[in-house]
JSON list of C-alpha atoms in Angstrom, two decimals:
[
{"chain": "A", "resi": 15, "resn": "UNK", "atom": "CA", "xyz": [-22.55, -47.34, -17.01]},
{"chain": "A", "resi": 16, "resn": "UNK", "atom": "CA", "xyz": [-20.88, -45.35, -19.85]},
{"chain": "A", "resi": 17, "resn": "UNK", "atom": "CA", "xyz": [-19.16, -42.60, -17.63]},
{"chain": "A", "resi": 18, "resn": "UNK", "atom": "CA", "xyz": [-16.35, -40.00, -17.75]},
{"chain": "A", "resi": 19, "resn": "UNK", "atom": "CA", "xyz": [-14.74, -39.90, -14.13]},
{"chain": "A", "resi": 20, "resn": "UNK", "atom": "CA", "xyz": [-12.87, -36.64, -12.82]},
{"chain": "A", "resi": 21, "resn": "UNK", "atom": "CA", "xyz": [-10.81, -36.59, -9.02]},
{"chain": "A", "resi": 22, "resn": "UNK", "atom": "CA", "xyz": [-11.43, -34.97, -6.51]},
{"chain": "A", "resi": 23, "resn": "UNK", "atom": "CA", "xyz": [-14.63, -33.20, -7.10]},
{"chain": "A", "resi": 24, "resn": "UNK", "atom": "CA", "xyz": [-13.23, -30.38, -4.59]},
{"chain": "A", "resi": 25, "resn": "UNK", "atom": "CA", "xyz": [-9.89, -29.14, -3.27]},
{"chain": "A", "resi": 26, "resn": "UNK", "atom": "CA", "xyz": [-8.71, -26.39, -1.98]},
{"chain": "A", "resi": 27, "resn": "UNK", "atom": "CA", "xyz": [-4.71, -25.80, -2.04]},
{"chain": "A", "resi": 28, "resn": "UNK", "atom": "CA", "xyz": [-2.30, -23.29, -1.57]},
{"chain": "A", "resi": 29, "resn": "UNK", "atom": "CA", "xyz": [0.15, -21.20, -4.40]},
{"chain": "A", "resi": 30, "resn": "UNK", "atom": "CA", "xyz": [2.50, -23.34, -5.89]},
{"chain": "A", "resi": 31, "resn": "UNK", "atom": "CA", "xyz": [1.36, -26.60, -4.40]},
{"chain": "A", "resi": 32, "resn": "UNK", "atom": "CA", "xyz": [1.62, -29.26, -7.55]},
{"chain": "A", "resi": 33, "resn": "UNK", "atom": "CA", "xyz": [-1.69, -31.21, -8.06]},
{"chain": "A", "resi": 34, "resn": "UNK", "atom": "CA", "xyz": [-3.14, -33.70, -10.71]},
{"chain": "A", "resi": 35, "resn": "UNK", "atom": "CA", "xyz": [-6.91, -33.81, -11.55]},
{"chain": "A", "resi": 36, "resn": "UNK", "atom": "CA", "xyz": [-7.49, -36.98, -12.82]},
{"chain": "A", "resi": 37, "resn": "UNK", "atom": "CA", "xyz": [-9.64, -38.38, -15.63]},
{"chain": "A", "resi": 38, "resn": "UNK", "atom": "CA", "xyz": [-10.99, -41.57, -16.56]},
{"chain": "A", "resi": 39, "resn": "UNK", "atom": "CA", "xyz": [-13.49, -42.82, -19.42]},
{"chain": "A", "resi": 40, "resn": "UNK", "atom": "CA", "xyz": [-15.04, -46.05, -19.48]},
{"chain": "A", "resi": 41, "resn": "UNK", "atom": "CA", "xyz": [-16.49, -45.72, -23.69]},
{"chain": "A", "resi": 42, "resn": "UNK", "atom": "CA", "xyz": [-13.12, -46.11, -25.63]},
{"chain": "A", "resi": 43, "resn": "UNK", "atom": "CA", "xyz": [-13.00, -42.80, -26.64]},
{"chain": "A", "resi": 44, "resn": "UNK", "atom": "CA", "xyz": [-10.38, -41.56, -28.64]},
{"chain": "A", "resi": 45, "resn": "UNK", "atom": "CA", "xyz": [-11.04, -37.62, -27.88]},
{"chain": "A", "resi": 46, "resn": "UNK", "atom": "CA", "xyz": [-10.12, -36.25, -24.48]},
{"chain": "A", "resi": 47, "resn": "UNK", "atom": "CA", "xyz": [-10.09, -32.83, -23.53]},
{"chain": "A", "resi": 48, "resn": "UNK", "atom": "CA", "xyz": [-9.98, -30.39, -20.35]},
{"chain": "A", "resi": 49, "resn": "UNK", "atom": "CA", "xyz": [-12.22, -27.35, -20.25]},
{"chain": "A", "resi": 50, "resn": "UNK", "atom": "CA", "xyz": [-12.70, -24.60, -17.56]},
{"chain": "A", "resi": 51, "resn": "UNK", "atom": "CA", "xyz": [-15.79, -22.89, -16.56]},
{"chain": "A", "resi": 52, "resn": "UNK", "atom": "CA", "xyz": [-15.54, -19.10, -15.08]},
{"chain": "A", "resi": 53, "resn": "UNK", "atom": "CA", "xyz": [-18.28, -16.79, -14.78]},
{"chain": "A", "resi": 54, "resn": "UNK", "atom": "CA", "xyz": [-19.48, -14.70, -18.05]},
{"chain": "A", "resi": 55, "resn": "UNK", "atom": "CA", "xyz": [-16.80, -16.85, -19.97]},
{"chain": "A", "resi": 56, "resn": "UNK", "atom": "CA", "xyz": [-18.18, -20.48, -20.41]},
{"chain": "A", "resi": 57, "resn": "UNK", "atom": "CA", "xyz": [-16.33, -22.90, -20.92]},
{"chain": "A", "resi": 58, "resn": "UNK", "atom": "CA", "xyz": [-13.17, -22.86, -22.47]},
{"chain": "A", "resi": 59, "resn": "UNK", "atom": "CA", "xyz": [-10.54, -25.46, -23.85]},
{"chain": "A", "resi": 60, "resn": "UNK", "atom": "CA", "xyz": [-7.32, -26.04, -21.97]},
{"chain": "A", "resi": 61, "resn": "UNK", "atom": "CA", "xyz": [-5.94, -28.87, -23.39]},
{"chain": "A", "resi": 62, "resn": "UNK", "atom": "CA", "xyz": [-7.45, -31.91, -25.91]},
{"chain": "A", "resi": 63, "resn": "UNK", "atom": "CA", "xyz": [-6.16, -35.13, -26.90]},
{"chain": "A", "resi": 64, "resn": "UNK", "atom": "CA", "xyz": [-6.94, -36.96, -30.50]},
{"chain": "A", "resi": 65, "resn": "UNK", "atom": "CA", "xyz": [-5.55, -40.40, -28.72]},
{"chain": "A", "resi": 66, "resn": "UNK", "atom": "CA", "xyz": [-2.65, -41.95, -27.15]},
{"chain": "A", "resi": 67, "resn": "UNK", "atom": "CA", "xyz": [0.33, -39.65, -27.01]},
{"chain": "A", "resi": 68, "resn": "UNK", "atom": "CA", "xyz": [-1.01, -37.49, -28.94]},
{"chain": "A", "resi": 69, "resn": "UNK", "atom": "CA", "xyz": [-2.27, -33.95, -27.43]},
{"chain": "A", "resi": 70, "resn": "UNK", "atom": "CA", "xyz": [-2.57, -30.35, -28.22]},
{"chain": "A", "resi": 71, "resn": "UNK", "atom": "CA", "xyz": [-3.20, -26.81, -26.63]},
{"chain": "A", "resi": 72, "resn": "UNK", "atom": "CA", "xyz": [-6.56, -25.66, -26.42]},
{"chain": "A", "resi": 73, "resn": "UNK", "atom": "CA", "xyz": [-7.36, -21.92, -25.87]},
{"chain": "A", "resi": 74, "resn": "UNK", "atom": "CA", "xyz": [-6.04, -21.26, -22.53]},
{"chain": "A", "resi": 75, "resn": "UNK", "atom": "CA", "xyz": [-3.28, -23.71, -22.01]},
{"chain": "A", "resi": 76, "resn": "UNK", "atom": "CA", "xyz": [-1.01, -21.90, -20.04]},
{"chain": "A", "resi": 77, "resn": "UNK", "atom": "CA", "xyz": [0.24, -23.05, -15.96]},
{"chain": "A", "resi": 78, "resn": "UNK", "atom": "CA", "xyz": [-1.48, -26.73, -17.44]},
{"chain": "A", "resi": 79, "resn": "UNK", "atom": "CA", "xyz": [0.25, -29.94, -18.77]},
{"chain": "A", "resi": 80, "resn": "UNK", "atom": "CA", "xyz": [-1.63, -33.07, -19.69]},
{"chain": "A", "resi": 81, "resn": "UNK", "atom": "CA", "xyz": [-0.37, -36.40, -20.67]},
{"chain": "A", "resi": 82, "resn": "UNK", "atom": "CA", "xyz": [-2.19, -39.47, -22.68]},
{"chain": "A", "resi": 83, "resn": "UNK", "atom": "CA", "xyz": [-0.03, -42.67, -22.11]},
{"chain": "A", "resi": 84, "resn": "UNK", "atom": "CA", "xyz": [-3.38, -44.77, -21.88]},
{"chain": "A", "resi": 85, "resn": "UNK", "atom": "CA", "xyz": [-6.74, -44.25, -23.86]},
{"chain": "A", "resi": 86, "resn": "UNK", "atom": "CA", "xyz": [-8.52, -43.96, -20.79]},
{"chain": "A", "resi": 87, "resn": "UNK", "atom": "CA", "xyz": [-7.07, -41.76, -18.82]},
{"chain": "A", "resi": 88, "resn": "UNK", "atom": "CA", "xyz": [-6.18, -38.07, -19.19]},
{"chain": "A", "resi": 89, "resn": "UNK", "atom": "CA", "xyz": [-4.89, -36.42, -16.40]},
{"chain": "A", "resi": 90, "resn": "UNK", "atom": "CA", "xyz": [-4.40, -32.25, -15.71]},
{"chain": "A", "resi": 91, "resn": "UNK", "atom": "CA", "xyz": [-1.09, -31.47, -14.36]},
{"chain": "A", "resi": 92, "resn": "UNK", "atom": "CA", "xyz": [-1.16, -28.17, -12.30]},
{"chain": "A", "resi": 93, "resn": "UNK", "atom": "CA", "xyz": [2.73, -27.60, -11.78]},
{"chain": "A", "resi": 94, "resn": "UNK", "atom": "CA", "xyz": [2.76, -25.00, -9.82]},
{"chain": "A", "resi": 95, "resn": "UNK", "atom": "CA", "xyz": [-1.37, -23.62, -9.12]},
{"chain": "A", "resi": 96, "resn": "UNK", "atom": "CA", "xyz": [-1.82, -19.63, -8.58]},
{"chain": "A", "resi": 97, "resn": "UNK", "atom": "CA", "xyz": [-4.82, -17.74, -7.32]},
{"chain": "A", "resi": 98, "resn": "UNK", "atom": "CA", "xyz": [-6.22, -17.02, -11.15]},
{"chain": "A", "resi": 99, "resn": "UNK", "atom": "CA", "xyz": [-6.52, -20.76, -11.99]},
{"chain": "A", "resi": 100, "resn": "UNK", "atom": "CA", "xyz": [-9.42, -20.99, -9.27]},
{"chain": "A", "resi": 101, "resn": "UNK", "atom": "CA", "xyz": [-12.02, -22.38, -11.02]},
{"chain": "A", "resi": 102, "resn": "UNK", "atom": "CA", "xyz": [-14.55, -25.27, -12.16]},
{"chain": "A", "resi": 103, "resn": "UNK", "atom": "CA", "xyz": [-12.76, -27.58, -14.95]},
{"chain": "A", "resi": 104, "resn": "UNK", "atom": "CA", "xyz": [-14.31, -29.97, -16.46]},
{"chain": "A", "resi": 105, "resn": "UNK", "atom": "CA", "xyz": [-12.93, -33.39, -18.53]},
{"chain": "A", "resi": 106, "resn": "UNK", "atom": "CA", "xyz": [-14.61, -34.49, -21.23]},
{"chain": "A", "resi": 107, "resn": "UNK", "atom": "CA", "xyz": [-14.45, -37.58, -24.07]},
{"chain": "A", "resi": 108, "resn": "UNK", "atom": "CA", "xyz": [-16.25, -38.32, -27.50]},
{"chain": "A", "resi": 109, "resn": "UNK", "atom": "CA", "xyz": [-15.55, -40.88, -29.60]},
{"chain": "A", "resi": 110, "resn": "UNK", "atom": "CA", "xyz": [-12.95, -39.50, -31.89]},
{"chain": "A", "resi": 111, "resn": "UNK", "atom": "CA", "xyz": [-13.03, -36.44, -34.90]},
{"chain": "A", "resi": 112, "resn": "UNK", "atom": "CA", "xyz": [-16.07, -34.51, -36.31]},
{"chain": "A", "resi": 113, "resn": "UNK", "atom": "CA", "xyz": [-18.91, -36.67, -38.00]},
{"chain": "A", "resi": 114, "resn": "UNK", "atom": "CA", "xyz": [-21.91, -34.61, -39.65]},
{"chain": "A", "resi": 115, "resn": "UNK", "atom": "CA", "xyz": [-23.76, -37.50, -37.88]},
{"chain": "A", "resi": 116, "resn": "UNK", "atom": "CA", "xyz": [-23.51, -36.13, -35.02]},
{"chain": "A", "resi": 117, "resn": "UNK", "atom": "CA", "xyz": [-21.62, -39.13, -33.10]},
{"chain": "A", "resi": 118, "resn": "UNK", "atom": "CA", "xyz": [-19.44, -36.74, -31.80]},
{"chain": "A", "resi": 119, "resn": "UNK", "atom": "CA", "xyz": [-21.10, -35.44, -28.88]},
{"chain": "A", "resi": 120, "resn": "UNK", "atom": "CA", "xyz": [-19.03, -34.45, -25.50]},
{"chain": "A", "resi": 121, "resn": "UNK", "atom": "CA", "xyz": [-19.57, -36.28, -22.63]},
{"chain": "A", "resi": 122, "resn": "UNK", "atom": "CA", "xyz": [-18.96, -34.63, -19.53]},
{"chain": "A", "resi": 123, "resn": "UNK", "atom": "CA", "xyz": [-17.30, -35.75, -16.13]},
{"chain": "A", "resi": 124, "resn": "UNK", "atom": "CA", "xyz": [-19.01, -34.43, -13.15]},
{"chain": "A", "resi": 125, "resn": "UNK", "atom": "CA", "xyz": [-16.74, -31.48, -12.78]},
{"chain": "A", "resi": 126, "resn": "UNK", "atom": "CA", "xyz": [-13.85, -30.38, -10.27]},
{"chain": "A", "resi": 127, "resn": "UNK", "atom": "CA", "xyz": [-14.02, -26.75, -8.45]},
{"chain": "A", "resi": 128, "resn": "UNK", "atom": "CA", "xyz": [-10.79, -25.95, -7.38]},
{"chain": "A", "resi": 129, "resn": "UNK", "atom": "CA", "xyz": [-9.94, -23.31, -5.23]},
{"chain": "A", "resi": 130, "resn": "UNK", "atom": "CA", "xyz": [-6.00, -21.45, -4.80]},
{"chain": "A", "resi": 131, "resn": "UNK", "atom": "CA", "xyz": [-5.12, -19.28, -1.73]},
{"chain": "B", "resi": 28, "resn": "UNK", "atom": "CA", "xyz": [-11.83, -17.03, -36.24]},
{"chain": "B", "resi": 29, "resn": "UNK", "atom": "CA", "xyz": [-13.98, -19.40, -34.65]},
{"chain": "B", "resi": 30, "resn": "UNK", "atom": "CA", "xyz": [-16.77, -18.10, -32.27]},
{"chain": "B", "resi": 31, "resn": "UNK", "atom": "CA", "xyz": [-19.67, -18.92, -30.22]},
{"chain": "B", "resi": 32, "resn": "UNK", "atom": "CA", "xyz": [-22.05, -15.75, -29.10]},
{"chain": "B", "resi": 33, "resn": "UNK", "atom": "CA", "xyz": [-24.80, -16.32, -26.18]},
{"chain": "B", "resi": 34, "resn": "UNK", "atom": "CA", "xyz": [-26.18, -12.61, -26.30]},
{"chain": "B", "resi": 35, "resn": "UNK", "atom": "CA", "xyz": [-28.37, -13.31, -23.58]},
{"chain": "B", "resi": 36, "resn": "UNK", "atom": "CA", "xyz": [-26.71, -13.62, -20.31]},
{"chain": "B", "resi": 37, "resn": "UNK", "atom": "CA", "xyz": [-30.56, -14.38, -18.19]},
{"chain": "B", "resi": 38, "resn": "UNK", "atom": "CA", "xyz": [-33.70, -14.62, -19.15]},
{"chain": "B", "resi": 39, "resn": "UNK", "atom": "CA", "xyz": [-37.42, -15.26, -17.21]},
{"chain": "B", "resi": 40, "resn": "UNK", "atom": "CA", "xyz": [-40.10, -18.00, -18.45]},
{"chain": "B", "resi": 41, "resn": "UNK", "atom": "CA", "xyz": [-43.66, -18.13, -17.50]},
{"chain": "B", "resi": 42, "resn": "UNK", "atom": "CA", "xyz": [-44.01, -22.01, -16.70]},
{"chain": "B", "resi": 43, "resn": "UNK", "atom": "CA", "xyz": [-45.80, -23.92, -19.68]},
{"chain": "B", "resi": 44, "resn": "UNK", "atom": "CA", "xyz": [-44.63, -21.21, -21.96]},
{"chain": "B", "resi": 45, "resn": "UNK", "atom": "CA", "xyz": [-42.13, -21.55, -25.07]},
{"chain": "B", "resi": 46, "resn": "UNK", "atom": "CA", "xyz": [-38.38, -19.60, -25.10]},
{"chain": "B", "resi": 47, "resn": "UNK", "atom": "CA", "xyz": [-36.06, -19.41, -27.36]},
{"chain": "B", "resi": 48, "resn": "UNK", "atom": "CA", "xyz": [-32.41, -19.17, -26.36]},
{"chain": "B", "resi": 49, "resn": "UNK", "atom": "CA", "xyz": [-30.08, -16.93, -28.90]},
{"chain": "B", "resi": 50, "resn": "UNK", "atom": "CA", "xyz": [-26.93, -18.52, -30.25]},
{"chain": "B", "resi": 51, "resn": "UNK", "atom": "CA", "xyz": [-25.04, -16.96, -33.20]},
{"chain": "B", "resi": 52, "resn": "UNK", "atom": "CA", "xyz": [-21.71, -18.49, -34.34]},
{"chain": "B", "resi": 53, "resn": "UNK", "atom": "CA", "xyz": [-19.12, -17.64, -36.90]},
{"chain": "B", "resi": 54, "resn": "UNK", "atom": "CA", "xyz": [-16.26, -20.29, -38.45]},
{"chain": "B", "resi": 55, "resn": "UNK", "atom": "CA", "xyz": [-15.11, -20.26, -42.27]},
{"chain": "B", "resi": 56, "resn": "UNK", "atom": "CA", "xyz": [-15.36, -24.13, -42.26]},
{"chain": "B", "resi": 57, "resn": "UNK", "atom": "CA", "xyz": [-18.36, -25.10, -44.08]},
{"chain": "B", "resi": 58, "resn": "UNK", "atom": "CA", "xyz": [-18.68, -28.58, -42.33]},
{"chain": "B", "resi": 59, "resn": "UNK", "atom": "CA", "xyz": [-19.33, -27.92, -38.43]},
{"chain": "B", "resi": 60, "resn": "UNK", "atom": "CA", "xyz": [-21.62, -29.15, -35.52]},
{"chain": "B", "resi": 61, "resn": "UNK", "atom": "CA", "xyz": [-23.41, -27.27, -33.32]},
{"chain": "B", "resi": 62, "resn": "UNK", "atom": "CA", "xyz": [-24.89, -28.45, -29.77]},
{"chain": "B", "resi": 63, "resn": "UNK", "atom": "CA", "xyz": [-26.42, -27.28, -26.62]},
{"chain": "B", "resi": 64, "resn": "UNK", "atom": "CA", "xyz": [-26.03, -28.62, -23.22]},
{"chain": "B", "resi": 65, "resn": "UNK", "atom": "CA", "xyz": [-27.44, -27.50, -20.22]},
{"chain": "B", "resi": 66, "resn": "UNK", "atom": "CA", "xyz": [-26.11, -27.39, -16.80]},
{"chain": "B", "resi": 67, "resn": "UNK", "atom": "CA", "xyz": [-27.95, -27.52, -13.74]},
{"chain": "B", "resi": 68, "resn": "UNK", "atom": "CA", "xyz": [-27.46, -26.00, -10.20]},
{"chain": "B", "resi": 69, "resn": "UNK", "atom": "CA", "xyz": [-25.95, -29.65, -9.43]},
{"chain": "B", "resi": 70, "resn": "UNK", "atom": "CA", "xyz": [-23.23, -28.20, -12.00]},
{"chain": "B", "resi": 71, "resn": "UNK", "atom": "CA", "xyz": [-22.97, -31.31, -14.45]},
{"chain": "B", "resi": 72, "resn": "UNK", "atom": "CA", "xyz": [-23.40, -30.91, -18.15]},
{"chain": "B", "resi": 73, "resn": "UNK", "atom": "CA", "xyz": [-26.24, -32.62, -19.93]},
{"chain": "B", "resi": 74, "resn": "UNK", "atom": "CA", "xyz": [-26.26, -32.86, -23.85]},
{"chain": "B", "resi": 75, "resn": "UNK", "atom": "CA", "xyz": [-29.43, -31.93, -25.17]},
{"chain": "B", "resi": 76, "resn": "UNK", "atom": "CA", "xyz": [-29.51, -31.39, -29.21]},
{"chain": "B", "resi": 77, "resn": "UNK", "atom": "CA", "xyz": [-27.17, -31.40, -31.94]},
{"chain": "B", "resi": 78, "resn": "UNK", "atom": "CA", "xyz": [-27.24, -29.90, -35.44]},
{"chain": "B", "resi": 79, "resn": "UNK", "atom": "CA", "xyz": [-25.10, -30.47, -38.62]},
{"chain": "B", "resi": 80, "resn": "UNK", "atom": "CA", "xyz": [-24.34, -27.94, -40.89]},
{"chain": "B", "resi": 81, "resn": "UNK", "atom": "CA", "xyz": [-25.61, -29.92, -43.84]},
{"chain": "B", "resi": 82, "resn": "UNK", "atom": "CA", "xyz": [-28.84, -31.17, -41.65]},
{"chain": "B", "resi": 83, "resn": "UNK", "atom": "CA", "xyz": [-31.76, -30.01, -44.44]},
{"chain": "B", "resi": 84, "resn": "UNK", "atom": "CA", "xyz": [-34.50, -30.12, -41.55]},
{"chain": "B", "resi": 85, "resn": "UNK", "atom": "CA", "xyz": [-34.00, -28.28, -37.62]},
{"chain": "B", "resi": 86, "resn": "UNK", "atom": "CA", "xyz": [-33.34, -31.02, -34.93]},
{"chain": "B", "resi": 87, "resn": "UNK", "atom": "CA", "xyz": [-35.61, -32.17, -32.34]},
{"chain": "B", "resi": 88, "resn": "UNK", "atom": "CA", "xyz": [-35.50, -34.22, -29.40]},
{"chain": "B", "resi": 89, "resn": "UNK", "atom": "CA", "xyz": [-38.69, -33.46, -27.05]},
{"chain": "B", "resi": 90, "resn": "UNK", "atom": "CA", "xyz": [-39.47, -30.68, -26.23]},
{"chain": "B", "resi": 91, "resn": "UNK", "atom": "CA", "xyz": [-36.09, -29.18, -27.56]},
{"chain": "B", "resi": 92, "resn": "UNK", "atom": "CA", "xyz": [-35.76, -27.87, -30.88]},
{"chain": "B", "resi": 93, "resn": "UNK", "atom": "CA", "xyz": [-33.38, -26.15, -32.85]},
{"chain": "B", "resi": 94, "resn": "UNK", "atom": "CA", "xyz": [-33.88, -23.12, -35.00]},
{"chain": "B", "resi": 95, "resn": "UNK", "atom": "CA", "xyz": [-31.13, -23.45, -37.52]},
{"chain": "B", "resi": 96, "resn": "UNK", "atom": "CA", "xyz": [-30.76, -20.86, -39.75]},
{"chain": "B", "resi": 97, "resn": "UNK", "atom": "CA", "xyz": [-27.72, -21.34, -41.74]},
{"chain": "B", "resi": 98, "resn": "UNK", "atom": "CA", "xyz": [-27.11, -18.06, -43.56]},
{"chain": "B", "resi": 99, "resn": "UNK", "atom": "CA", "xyz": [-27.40, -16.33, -40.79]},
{"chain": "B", "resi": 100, "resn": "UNK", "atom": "CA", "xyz": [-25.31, -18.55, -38.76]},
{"chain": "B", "resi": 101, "resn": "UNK", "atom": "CA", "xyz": [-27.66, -18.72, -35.80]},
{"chain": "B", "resi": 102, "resn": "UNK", "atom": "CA", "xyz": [-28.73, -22.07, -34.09]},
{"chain": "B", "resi": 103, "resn": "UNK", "atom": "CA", "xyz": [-31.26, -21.05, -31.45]},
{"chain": "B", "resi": 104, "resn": "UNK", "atom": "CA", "xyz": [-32.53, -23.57, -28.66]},
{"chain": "B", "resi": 105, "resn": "UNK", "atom": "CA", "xyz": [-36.46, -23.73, -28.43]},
{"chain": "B", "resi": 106, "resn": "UNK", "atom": "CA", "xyz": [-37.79, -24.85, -25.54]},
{"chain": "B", "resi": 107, "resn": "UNK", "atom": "CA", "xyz": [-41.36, -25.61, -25.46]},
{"chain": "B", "resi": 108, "resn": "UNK", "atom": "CA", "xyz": [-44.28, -25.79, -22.61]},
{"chain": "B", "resi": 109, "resn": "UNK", "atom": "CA", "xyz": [-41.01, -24.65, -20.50]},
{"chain": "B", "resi": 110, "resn": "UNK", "atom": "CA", "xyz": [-41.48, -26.79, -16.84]},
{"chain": "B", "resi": 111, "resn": "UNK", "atom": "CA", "xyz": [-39.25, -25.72, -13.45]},
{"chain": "B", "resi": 112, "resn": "UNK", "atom": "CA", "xyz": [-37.35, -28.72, -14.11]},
{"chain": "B", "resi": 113, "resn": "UNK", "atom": "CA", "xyz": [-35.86, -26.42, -17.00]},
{"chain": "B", "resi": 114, "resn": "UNK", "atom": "CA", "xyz": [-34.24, -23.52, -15.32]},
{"chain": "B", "resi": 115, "resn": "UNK", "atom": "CA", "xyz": [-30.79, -23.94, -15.45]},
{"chain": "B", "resi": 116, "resn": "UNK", "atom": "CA", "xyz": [-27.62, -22.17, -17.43]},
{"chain": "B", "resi": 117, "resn": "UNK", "atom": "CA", "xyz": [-27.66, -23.43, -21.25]},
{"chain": "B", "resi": 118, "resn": "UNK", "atom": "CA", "xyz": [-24.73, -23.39, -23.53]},
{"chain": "B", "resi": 119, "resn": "UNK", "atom": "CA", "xyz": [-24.40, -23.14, -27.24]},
{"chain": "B", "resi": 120, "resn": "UNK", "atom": "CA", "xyz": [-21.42, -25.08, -28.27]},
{"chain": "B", "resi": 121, "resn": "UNK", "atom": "CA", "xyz": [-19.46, -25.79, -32.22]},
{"chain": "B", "resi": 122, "resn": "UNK", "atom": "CA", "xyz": [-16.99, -28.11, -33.43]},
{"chain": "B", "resi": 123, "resn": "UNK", "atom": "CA", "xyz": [-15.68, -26.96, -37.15]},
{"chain": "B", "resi": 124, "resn": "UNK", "atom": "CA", "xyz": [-14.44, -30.02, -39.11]},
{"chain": "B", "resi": 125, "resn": "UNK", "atom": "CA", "xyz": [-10.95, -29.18, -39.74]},
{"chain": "B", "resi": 126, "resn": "UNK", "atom": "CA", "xyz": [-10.37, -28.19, -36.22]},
{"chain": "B", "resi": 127, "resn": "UNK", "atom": "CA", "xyz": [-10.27, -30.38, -32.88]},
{"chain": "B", "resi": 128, "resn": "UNK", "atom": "CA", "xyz": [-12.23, -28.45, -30.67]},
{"chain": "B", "resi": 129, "resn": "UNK", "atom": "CA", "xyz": [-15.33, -27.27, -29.21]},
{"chain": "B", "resi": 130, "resn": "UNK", "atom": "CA", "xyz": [-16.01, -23.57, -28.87]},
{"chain": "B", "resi": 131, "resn": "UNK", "atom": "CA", "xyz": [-18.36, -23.02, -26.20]},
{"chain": "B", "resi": 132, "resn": "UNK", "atom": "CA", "xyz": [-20.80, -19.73, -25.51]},
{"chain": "B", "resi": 133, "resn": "UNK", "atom": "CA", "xyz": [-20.73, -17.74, -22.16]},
{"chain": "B", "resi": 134, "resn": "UNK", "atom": "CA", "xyz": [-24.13, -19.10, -21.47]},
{"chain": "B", "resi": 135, "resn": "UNK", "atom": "CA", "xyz": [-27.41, -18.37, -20.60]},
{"chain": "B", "resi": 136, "resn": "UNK", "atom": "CA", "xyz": [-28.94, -18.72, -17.13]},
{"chain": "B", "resi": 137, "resn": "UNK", "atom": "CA", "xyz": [-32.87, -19.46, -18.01]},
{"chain": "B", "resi": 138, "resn": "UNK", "atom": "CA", "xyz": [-35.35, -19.27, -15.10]},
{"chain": "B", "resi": 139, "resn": "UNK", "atom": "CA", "xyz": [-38.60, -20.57, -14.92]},
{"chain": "B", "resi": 140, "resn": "UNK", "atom": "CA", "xyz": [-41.46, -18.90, -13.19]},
{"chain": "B", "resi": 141, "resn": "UNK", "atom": "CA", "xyz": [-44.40, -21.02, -11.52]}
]
């Protein structure tokens, strides 16, 4: 099944505690990209990736880092978490830049709601 | 700039009736996509329609439907004979050409009345 996969679905941690939400797509996708979800905002872009070693700041890249060593994987990197990056991010893939045909549609991992005390 | 606008944050549906979710959207590329997904209480994001700027005719796929009006830059969702299957939050989404990411609205939260 053609799938985006995000780890762990939930975790709650403390200030300053490093984690890494992973990310894994199973299509051979060649666009990556982290998003967060907050309340009256939508979703917004953190970080995206155009393929292997090759990635970029989104909108609200700050207290992130991402890495692309693999085309399947795309990992968030939360050095050191605070209280304001609480919140539901999302990874998503499509297959590479814009077509007018349409081919570019995001597919979405399940999501990860994270919570810092 | 590059912006997405979702002026309705809720809105009520009479089951089996039609609604039409605002989206209005503003980039100086003239090659874009627009798309709405919708996210359920379960939380995961489902794509649902796409549009490209040079589509002549408004995209459908069931009983979705998209209202594109180009000159207005407006892309509104239409859903039709709405079921309680439907309520859920929507989002209005565009990726310009010549830039590498999606802009997303802040959503609308549709709910559908038996």
């Amino acid at each position: 099944e053609a799938q985006v996969t995000q780890n762990p679905r939930y975790l709650i941690t403390v200030t300053g505690k490093k984690l890494t939400v992973t990310c894994s797509q199973n299509m051979n996708h060649e666009y990556m990209s982290w998003y967060r979800q907050d309340p009256g905002l939508g979703l917004r872009q953190i970080y995206y990736s155009m393929n292997v070693e090759v990635t970029d700041k989104g909108d609200v890249p700050e207290g992130y880092k991402v890495s692309r060593k693999e085309k399947r994987n795309f990992p968030l990197i939360l050095e050191s978490p605070s209280p304001n990056q609480t919140s539901l991010y999302f990874c998503a893939s499509s297959p590479g830049a814009f077509e007018q045909s349409g081919a570019n549609v995001l597919t979405f991992g399940a999501g990860s709601r994270l919570t810092v005390l | 700039a590059q912006k997405i606008t979702q002026t309705q944050p809720g809105m009520f549906v009479q089951e089996k009736e039609a609604v039409t979710l605002d989206c209005t959207y503003d980039t100086s590329d003239p090659s874009y996509g627009l798309f709405w997904y919708k996210q359920p209480s379960s939380g995961e994001m489902i794509f649902l329609i796409y549009q490209g700027s040079y589509d002549q005719q408004n995209a459908t796929e069931g009983r979705y439907s998209l209202n594109f009006q180009k000159a207005r830059k407006s892309a509104n969702l239409v859903i039709s004979a709405s079921q309680l299957g439907d309520s859920a939050m929507y989002f209005c989404a565009m990726r310009p050409y010549n830039f590498n990411k999606f802009y997303f609205g802040s959503g609308t939260k549709l709910n559908v009345k038996p």
